[in-house]
Coordinates of C-alpha atoms in Angstrom, one line a residue:
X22 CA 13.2 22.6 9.8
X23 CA 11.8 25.2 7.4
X24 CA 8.6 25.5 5.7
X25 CA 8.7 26.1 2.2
X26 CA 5.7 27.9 0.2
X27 CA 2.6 26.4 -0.5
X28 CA 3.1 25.2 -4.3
X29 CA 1.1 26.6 -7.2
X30 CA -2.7 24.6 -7.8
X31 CA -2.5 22.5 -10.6
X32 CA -5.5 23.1 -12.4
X33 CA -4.2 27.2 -12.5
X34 CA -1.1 25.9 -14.5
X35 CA -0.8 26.2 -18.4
X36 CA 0.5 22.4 -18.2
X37 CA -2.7 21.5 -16.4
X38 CA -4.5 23.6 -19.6
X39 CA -2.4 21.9 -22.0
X40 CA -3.0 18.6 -20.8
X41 CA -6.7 19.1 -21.2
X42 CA -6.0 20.3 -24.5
X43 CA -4.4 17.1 -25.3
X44 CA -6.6 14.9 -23.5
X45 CA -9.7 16.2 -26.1
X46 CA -7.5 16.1 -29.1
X47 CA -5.7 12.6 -28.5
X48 CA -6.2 11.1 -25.6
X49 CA -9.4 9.8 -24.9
X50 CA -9.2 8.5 -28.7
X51 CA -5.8 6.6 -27.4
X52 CA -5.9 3.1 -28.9
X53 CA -3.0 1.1 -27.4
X54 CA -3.0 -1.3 -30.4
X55 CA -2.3 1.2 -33.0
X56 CA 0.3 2.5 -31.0
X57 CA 2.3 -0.4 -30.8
X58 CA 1.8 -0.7 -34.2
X59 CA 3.0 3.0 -34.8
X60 CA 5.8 2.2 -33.3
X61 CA 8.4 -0.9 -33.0
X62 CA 10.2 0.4 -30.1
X63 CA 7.3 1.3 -27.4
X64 CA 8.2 -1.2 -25.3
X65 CA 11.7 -0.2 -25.0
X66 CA 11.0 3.8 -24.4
X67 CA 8.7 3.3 -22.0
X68 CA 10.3 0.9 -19.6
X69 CA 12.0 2.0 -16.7
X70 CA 14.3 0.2 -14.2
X71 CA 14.5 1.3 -10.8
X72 CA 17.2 -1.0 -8.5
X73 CA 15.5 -4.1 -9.1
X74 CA 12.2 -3.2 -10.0
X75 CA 11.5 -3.0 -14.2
X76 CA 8.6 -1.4 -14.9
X77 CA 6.5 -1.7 -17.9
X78 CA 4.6 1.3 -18.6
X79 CA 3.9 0.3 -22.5
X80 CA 0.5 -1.2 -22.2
X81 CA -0.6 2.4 -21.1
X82 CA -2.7 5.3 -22.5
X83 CA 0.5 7.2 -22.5
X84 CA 3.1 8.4 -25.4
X85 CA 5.6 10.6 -25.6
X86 CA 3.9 13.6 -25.9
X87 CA 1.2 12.7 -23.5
X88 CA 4.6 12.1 -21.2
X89 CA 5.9 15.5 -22.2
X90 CA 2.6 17.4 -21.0
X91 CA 2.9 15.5 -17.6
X92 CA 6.5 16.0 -17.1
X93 CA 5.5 19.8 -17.8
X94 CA 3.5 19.8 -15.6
X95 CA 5.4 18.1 -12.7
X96 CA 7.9 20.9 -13.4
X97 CA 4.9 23.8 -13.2
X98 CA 4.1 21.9 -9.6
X99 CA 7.4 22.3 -8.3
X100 CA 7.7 18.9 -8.3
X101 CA 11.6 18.7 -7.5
X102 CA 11.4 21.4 -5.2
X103 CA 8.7 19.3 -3.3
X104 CA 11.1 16.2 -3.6
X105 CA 14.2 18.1 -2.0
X106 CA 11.8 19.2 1.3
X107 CA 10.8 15.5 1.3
X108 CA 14.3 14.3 1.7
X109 CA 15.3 17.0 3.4
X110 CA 12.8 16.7 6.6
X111 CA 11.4 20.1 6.2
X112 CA 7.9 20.6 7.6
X113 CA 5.4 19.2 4.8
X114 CA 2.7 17.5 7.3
X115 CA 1.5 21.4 7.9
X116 CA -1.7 20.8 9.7
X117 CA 0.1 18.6 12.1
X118 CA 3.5 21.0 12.0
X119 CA 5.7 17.9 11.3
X120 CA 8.5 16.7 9.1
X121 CA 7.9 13.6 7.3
X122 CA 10.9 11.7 7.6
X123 CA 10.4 8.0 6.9
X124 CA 13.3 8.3 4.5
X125 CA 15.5 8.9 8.2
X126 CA 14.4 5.5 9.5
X127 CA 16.1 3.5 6.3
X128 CA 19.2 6.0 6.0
X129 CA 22.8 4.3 6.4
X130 CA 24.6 5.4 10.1
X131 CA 25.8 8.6 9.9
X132 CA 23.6 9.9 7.3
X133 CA 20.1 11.7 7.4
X134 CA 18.3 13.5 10.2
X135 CA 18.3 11.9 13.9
X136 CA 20.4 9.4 12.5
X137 CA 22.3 9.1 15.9
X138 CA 18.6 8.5 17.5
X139 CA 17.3 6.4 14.7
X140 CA 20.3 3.6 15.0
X141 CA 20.1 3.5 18.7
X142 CA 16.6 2.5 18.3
X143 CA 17.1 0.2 15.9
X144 CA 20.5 -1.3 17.3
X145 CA 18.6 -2.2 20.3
X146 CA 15.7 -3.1 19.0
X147 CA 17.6 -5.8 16.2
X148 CA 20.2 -7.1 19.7
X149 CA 16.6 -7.6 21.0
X150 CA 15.6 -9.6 18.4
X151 CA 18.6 -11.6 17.9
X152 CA 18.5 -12.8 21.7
X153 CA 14.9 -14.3 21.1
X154 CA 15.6 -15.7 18.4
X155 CA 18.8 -17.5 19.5
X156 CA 17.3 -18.0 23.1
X157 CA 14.8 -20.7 21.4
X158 CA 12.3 -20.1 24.2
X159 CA 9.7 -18.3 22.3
X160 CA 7.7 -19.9 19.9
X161 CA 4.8 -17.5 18.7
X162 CA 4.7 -14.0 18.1
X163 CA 1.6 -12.1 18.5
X164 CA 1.6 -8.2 17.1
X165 CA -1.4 -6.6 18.7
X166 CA -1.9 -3.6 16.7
X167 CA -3.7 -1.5 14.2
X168 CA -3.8 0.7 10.4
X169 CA -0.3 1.2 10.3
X170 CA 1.0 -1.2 13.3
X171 CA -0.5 -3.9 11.8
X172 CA -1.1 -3.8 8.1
X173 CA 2.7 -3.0 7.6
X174 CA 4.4 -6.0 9.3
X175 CA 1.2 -8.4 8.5
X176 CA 2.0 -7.4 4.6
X177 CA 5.8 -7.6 5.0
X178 CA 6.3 -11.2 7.2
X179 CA 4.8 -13.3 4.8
X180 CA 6.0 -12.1 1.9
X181 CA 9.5 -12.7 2.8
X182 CA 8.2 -16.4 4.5
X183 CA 11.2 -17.4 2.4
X184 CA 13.8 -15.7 5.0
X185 CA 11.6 -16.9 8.3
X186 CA 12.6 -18.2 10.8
X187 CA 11.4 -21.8 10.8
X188 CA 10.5 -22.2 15.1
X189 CA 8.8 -19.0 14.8
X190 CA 5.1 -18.5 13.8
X191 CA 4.5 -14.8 13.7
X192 CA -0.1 -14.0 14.1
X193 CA -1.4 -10.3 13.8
X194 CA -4.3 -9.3 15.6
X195 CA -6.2 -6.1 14.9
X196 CA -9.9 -5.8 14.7
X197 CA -11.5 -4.7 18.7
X198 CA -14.0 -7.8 17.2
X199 CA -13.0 -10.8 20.2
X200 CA -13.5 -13.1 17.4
X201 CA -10.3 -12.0 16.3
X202 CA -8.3 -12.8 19.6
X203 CA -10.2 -15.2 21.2
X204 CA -9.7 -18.3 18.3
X205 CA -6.0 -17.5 18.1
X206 CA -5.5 -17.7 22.3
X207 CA -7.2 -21.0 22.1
X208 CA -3.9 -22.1 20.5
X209 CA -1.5 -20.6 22.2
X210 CA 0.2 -21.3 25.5
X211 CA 1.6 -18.4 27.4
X212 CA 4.7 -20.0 28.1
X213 CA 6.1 -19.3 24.3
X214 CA 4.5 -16.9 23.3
X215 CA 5.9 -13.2 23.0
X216 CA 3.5 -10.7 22.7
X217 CA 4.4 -6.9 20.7
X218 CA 1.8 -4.3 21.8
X219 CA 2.4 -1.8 19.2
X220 CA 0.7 1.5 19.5
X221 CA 2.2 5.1 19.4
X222 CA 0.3 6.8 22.3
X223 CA -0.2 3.7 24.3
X224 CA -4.1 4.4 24.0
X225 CA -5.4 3.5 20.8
X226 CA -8.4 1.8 21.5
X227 CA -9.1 -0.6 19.4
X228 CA -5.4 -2.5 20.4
X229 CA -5.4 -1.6 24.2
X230 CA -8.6 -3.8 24.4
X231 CA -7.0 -6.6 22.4
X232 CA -3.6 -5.6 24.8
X233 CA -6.0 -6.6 28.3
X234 CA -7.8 -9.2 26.5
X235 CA -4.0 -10.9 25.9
X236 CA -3.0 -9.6 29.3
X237 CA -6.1 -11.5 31.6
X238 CA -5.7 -14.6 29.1
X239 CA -1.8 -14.7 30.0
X240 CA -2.7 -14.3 33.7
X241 CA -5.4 -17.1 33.7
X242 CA -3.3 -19.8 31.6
X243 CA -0.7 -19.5 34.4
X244 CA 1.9 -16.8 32.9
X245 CA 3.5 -15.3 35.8
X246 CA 6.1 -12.8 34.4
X247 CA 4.2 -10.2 32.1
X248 CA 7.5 -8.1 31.3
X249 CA 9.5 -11.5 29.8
X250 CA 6.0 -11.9 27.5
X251 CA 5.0 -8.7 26.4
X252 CA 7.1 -5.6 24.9
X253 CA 6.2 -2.7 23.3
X254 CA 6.6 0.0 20.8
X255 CA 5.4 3.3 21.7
X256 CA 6.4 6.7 22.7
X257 CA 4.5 6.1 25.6
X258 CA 7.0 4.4 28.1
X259 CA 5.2 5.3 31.5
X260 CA 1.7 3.9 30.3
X261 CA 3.9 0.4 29.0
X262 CA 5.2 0.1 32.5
X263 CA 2.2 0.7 34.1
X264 CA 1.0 -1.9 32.1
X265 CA 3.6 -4.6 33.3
X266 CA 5.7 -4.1 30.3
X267 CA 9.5 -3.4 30.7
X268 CA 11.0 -3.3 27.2
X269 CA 10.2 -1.0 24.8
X270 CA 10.9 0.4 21.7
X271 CA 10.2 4.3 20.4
X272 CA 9.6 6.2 17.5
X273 CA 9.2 9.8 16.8
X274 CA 6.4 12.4 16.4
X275 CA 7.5 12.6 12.5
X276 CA 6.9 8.7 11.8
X277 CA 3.8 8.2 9.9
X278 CA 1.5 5.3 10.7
X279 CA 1.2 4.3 7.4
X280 CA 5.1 5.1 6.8
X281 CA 6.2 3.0 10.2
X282 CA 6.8 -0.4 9.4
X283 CA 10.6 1.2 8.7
X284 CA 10.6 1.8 12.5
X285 CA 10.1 0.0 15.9
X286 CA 6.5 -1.2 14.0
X287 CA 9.0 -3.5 12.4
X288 CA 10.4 -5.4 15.4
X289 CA 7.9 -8.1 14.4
X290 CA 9.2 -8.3 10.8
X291 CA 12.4 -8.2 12.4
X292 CA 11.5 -11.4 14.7
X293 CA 10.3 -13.2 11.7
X294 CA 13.6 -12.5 9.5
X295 CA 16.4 -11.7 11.4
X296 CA 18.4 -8.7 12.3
X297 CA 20.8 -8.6 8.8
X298 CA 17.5 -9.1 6.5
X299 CA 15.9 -6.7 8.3
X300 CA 18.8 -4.3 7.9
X301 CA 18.5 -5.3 3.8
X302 CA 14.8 -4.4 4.0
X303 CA 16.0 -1.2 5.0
X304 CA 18.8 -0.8 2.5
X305 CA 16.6 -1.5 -0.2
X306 CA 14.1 1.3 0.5
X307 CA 17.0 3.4 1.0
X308 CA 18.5 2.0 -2.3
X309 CA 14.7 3.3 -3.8
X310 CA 15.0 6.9 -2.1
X311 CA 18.3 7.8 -3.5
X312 CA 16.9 6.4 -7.5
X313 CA 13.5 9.2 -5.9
X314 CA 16.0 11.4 -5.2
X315 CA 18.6 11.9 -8.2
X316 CA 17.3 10.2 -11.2
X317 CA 16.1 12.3 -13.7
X318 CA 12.3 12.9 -13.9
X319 CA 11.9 11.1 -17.5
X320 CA 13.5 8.0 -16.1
X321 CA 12.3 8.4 -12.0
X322 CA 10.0 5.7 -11.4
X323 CA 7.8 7.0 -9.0
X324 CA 7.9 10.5 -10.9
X325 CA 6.3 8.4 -14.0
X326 CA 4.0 6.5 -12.0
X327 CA 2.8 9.4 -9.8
X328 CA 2.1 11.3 -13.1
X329 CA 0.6 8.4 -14.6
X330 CA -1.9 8.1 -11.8
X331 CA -2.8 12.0 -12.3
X332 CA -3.3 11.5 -16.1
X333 CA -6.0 8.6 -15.3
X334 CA -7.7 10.1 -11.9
X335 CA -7.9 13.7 -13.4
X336 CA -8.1 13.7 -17.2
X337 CA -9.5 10.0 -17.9
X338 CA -11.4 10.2 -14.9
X339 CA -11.2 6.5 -14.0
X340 CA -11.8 5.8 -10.8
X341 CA -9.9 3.1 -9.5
X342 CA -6.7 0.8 -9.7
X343 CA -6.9 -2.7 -9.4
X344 CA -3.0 -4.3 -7.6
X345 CA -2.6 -8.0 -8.9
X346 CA 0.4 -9.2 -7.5
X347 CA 1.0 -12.8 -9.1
X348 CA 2.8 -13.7 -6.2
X349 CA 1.0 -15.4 -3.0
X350 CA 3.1 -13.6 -0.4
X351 CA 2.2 -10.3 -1.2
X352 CA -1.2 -11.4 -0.7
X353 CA -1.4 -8.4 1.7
X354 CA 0.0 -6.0 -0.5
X355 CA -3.5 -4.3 -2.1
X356 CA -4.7 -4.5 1.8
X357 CA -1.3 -2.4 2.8
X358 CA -1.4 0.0 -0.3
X359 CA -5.0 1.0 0.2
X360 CA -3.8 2.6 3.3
X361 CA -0.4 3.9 2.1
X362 CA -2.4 5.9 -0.4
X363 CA -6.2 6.5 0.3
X364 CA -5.3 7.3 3.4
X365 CA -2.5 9.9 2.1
X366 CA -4.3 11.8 -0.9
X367 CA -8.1 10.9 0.0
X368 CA -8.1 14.7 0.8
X369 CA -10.6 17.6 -0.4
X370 CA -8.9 20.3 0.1
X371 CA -6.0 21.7 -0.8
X372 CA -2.7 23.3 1.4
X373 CA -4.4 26.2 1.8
X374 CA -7.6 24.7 2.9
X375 CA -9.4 25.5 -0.3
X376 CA -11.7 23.1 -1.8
X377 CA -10.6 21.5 -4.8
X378 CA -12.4 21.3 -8.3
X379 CA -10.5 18.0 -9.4
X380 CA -10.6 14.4 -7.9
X381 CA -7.8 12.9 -5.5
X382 CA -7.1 9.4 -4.9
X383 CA -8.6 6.7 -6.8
X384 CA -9.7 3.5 -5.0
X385 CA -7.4 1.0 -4.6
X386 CA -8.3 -2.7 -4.5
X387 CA -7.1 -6.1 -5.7
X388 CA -6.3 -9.9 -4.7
X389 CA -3.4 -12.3 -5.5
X390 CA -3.2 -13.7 -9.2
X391 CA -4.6 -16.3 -10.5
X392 CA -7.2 -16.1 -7.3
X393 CA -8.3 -12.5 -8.7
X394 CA -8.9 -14.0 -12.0
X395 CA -11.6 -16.2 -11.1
X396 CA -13.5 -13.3 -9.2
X397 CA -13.3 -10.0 -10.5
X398 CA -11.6 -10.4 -13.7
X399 CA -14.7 -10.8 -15.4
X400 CA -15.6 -6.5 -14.8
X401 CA -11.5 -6.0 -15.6
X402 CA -12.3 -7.6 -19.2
X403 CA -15.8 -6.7 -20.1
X404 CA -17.6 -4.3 -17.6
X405 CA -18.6 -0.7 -18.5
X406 CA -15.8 0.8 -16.3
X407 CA -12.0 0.7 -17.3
X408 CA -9.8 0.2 -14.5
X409 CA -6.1 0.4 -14.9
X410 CA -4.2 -3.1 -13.3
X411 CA -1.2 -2.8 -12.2
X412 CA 0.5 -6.3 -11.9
X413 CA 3.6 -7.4 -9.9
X414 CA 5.5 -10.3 -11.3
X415 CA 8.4 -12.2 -9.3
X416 CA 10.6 -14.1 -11.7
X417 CA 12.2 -16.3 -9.6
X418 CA 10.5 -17.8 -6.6
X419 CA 11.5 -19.8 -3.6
X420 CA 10.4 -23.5 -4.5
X421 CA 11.3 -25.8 -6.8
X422 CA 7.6 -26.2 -8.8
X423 CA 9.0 -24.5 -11.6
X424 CA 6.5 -25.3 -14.2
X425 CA 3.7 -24.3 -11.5
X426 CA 5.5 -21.2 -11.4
X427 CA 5.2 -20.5 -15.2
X428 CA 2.0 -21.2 -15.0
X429 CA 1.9 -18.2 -12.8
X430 CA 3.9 -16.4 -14.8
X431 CA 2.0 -17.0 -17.7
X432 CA -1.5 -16.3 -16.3
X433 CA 0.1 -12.7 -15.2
X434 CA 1.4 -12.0 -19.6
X435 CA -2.1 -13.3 -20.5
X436 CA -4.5 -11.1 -18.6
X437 CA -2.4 -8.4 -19.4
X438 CA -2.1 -9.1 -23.2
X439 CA -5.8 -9.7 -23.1
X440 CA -6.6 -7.2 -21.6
X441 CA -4.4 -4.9 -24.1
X442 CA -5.8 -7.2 -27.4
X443 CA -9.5 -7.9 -26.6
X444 CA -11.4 -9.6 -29.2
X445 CA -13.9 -8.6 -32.0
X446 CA -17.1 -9.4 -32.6
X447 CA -16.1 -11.1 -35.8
X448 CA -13.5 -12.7 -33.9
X449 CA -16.1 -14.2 -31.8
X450 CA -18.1 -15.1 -34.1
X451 CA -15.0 -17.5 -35.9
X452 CA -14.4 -19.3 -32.6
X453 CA -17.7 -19.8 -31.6
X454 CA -18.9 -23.5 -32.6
X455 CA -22.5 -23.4 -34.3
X456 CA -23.6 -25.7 -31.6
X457 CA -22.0 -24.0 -28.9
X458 CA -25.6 -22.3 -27.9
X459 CA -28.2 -23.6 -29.5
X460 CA -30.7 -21.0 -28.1
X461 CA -28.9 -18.1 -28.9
X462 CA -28.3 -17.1 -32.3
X463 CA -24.6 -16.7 -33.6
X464 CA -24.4 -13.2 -33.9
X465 CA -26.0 -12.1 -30.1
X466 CA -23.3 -15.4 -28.7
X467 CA -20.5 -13.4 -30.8
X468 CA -21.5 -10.3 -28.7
X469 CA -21.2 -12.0 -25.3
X470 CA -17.8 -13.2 -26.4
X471 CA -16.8 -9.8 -27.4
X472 CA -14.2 -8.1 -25.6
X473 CA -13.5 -4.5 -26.0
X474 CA -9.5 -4.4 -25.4
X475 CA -7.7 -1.5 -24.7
X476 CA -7.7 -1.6 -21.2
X477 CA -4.1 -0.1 -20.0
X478 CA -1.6 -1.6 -17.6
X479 CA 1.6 -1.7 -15.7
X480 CA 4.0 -4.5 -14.9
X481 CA 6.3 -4.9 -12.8
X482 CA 8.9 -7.3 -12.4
X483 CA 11.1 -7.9 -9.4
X484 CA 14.0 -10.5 -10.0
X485 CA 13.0 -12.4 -6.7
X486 CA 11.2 -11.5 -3.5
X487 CA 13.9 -10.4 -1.1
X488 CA 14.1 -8.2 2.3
X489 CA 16.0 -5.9 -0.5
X490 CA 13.9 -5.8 -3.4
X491 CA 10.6 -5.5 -1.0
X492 CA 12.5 -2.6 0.3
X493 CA 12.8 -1.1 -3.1
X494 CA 9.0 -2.0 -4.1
X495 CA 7.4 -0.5 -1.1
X496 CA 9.1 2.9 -0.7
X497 CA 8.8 3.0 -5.0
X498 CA 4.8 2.9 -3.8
X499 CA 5.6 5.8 -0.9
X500 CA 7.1 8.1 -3.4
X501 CA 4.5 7.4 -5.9
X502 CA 1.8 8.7 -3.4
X503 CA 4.3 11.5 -2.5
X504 CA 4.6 12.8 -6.3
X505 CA 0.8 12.3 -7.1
X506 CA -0.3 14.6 -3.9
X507 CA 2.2 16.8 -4.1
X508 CA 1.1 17.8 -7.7
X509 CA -2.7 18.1 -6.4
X510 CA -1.3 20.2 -3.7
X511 CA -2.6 18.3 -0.8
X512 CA -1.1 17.4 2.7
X513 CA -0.5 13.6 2.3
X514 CA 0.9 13.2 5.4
X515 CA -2.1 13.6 8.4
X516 CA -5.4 11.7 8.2
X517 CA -8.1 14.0 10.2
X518 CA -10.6 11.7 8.4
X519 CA -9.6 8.5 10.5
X520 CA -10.5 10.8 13.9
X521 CA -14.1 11.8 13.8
X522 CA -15.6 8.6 14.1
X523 CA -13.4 8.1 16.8
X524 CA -14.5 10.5 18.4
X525 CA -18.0 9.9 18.1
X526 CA -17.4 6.3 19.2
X527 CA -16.0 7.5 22.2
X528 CA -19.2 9.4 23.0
X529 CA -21.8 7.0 22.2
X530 CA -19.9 4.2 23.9
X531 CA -20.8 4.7 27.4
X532 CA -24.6 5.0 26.1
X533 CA -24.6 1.0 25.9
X534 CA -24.6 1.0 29.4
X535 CA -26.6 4.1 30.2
X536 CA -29.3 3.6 27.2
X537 CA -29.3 7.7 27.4
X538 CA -30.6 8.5 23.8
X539 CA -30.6 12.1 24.4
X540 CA -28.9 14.4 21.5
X541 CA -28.4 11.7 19.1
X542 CA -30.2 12.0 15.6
X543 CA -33.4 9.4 14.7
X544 CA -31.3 6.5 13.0
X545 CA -28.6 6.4 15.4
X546 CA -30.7 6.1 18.4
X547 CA -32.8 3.5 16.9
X548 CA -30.0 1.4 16.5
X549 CA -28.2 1.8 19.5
X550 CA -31.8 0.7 20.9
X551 CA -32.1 -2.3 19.0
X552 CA -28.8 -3.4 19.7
X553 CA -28.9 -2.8 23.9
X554 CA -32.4 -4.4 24.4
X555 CA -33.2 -7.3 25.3

């Protein structure tokens, strides 16, 4: 594995300069109403189908020489040479000194790096599966892990509840809060229950407590063989057997958190769907590396949406993207993507450990539709920040309320087209009955009811919700992340941030039993003794 050289910074580019140029002269003036009046065929050039996925980009402050500058500057990056380490496993996490090869976990047999190591893995791991599932015994499925060994299987199970198994009920516990574990053992018996201890190093704190908490509960309801109740996945096979634990499933060094759900982390996803779906689930992502890898950047998904995201974050200078998936599986999805890429490009400096002068990764947030509507909607339409949405729509869904489902459908075109259209004033002041406020005179009501439009968008539209198509969707979102840090010149790939509260929790823990306050700055100390007296 060879390390390439660190790519040029963006902001020293003449595409980056150009950019900025265009931004000032048409840009932020960008009015996406006149532009589909411009011109009859926007939503046909700027829509893009990936596999299943079609994606449109229309309702965006973007045009074609807006995506000319980007593609520019992608090219000044080194975008596809980027893209070509990526799939070919060279050393990009450079901190850490490791490949990132989540693209070898979903390659066919026979292809990609380790792919003799990756299929033994997973052909044990899916026999595995098959036997409980067959066997009948087991009942519940309890994956007791955290960030990426949770929110990655908790996303994926029930958005493909369609393809479940019906006898098995699959719970995810995470949070070192007992709340968490305590209210779900209450309703459990240890006699069908299964329990998937999922945790890289075997010591990640957070699930080795929940792991004992399960363990004593197991032992106290009368569960006598721990090794035919609990397995694992970890590379950590010694501290699994000390445990009591006598299956287990590996990964490798070059597996991701965030990017592991394509690994063992899946075995629970696997329980849920089967061994063939979860080999679709696979295939799918796969399908979704090779459109990454080969498609021309004008028509490459992820290229277009990683650029997009640059053109907001860095030029536009909005600072956040709301994910509205009108679909109630992928419920999880905002939850799951807010790791995938805050954790990923929430970076400040760049690959050679300078600081950078330009903003990274925008916050990512969001809630099911038409839930979302009802709560935050409101700041979407008429608050003093824009915030690009970016809503998933599923056209065919797994039940037979079809005219419920419309209504889904439709609520998902509105807030988009309302968003896009707005209203004026004099708009509001037409639709507002005379007696509709009686307090308030017409023309301050008309301003209340004023919404300002051109607030951009993406859709995207998946056929239906399958193991194949959520393949496809989530590693579209992986390469997306991929383009937009490659371009700032960041590492995406460790997450140093997620370890220095750890470490500090690991200091002032045994101070709850000590009370030692020594060393330990004015606020934290009068917390910690608040919280231990009595």
């Amino acid at each position: 594995m060879s390390l390439r050289p660190v790519p040029p910074r963006c902001d020293e580019t003449p595409a980056w300069a150009a950019l900025a140029g265009h931004y000032q002269a048409h840009g932020r003036g960008f009015d996406l109403r006149e532009a589909f009046a411009r011109d009859p065929q926007r939503f046909e050039s700027l829509s893009v189908e990936a596999g299943s996925i079609f994606a449109d980009l229309s309702k965006n402050w973007l045009d074609a020489a807006t995506l000319r500058c980007l593609l520019d500057l992608a090219d000044q990056c080194g975008i596809q040479q980027r893209r070509q380490s990526l799939m070919n496993g060279e050393v990009l996490n450079t901190t850490e000194g490791r490949a990132a090869l989540h693209t070898a976990l979903r390659a066919p047999r026979g292809q990609g790096p380790f792919s003799a190591e990756v299929h033994a893995v997973l052909d044990a791991m899916l026999e595995f599966v098959e036997g409980v599932r067959q066997a009948g015994r087991i009942r519940h499925v309890v994956n007791i892990g955290i960030g990426g060994s949770d929110l990655g299987p908790q996303m994926a199970v029930p958005a493909l509840q369609a393809f479940t198994h019906p006898d098995l009920t699959l719970h995810f516990i995470s949070n070192v809060d007992a709340h968490d574990i305590t209210h779900l053992l209450r309703r459990l018996s240890p006699h069908d229950t299964l329990f998937v201890v999922a945790s890289k190093t075997f010591t990640t704190q957070e699930t080795m407590a929940n792991a004992h908490a399960a363990k004593a509960w197991f032992k106290a309801q009368g569960g006598r063989d721990i090794g035919a109740h609990f397995v694992a996945t970890t590379t950590n096979v010694a501290a699994a057997a000390d445990f009591g634990i006598r299956t287990t499933f590996g990964f490798w060094d070059w597996v991701g958190g965030r990017y592991s759900l394509w690994s063992a982390i899946g075995l629970p996803i696997a329980l849920a769907i089967g061994a063939q779906h979860f080999r679709d689930l696979l295939a799918g992502a796969h399908a979704m590396d090779q459109h990454f890898a080969h498609t021309p950047l004008k028509r490459n998904l992820p290229i277009l949406l990683g650029l997009l995201d640059i053109w907001y974050r860095n030029f536009h200078h909005l600072s956040s993207r709301n994910v509205a998936p009108y679909y109630q599986g992928l419920g999880r999805l905002p939850a799951y993507l807010q790791q995938l890429e805050m954790e990923s490009n929430g970076k400040s400096v760049n690959l050679r450990g300078e600081p950078l002068e330009f903003a990274t990764s925008p916050v990512i947030w969001g809630e099911p539709g038409t839930n979302g509507q009802h709560a935050y909607f409101q700041m979407l339409h008429q608050g003093t920040d824009v915030i690009p949405v970016e809503f998933i729509l599923v056209k065919t869904p797994f039940h037979d309320l079809v005219e419920s489902h419309a209504k889904l459908l439709a609520n998902g075109l509105a807030q988009a087209q309302a968003l896009m259209l707005g209203k004026n004033t004099d708009e509001a002041r037409k639709e507002t009955p005379p007696t509709a406020s009686p307090n308030i005179d017409p023309v301050t009501l008309a301003h209340h009811r004023t919404f300002r439009g051109n607030r951009p968008s993406t859709t995207l539209v998946l056929d239906a919700l399958t193991p194949h198509s959520l393949g496809q969707l989530l590693a579209l979102y992986e390469h997306r992340v991929f383009v937009s840090g490659a371009i700032w010149g960041i590492n995406s790939f460790d997450q140093w941030g997620v370890e220095l509260g750890k470490a500090m929790c690991s200091k002032l823990l045994p101070r709850f039993q000590t009370g030692e306050m020594t060393g330990l700055d004015a606020s934290t100390a009068g917390l910690l003794r608040r919280l231990i007296s009595e």
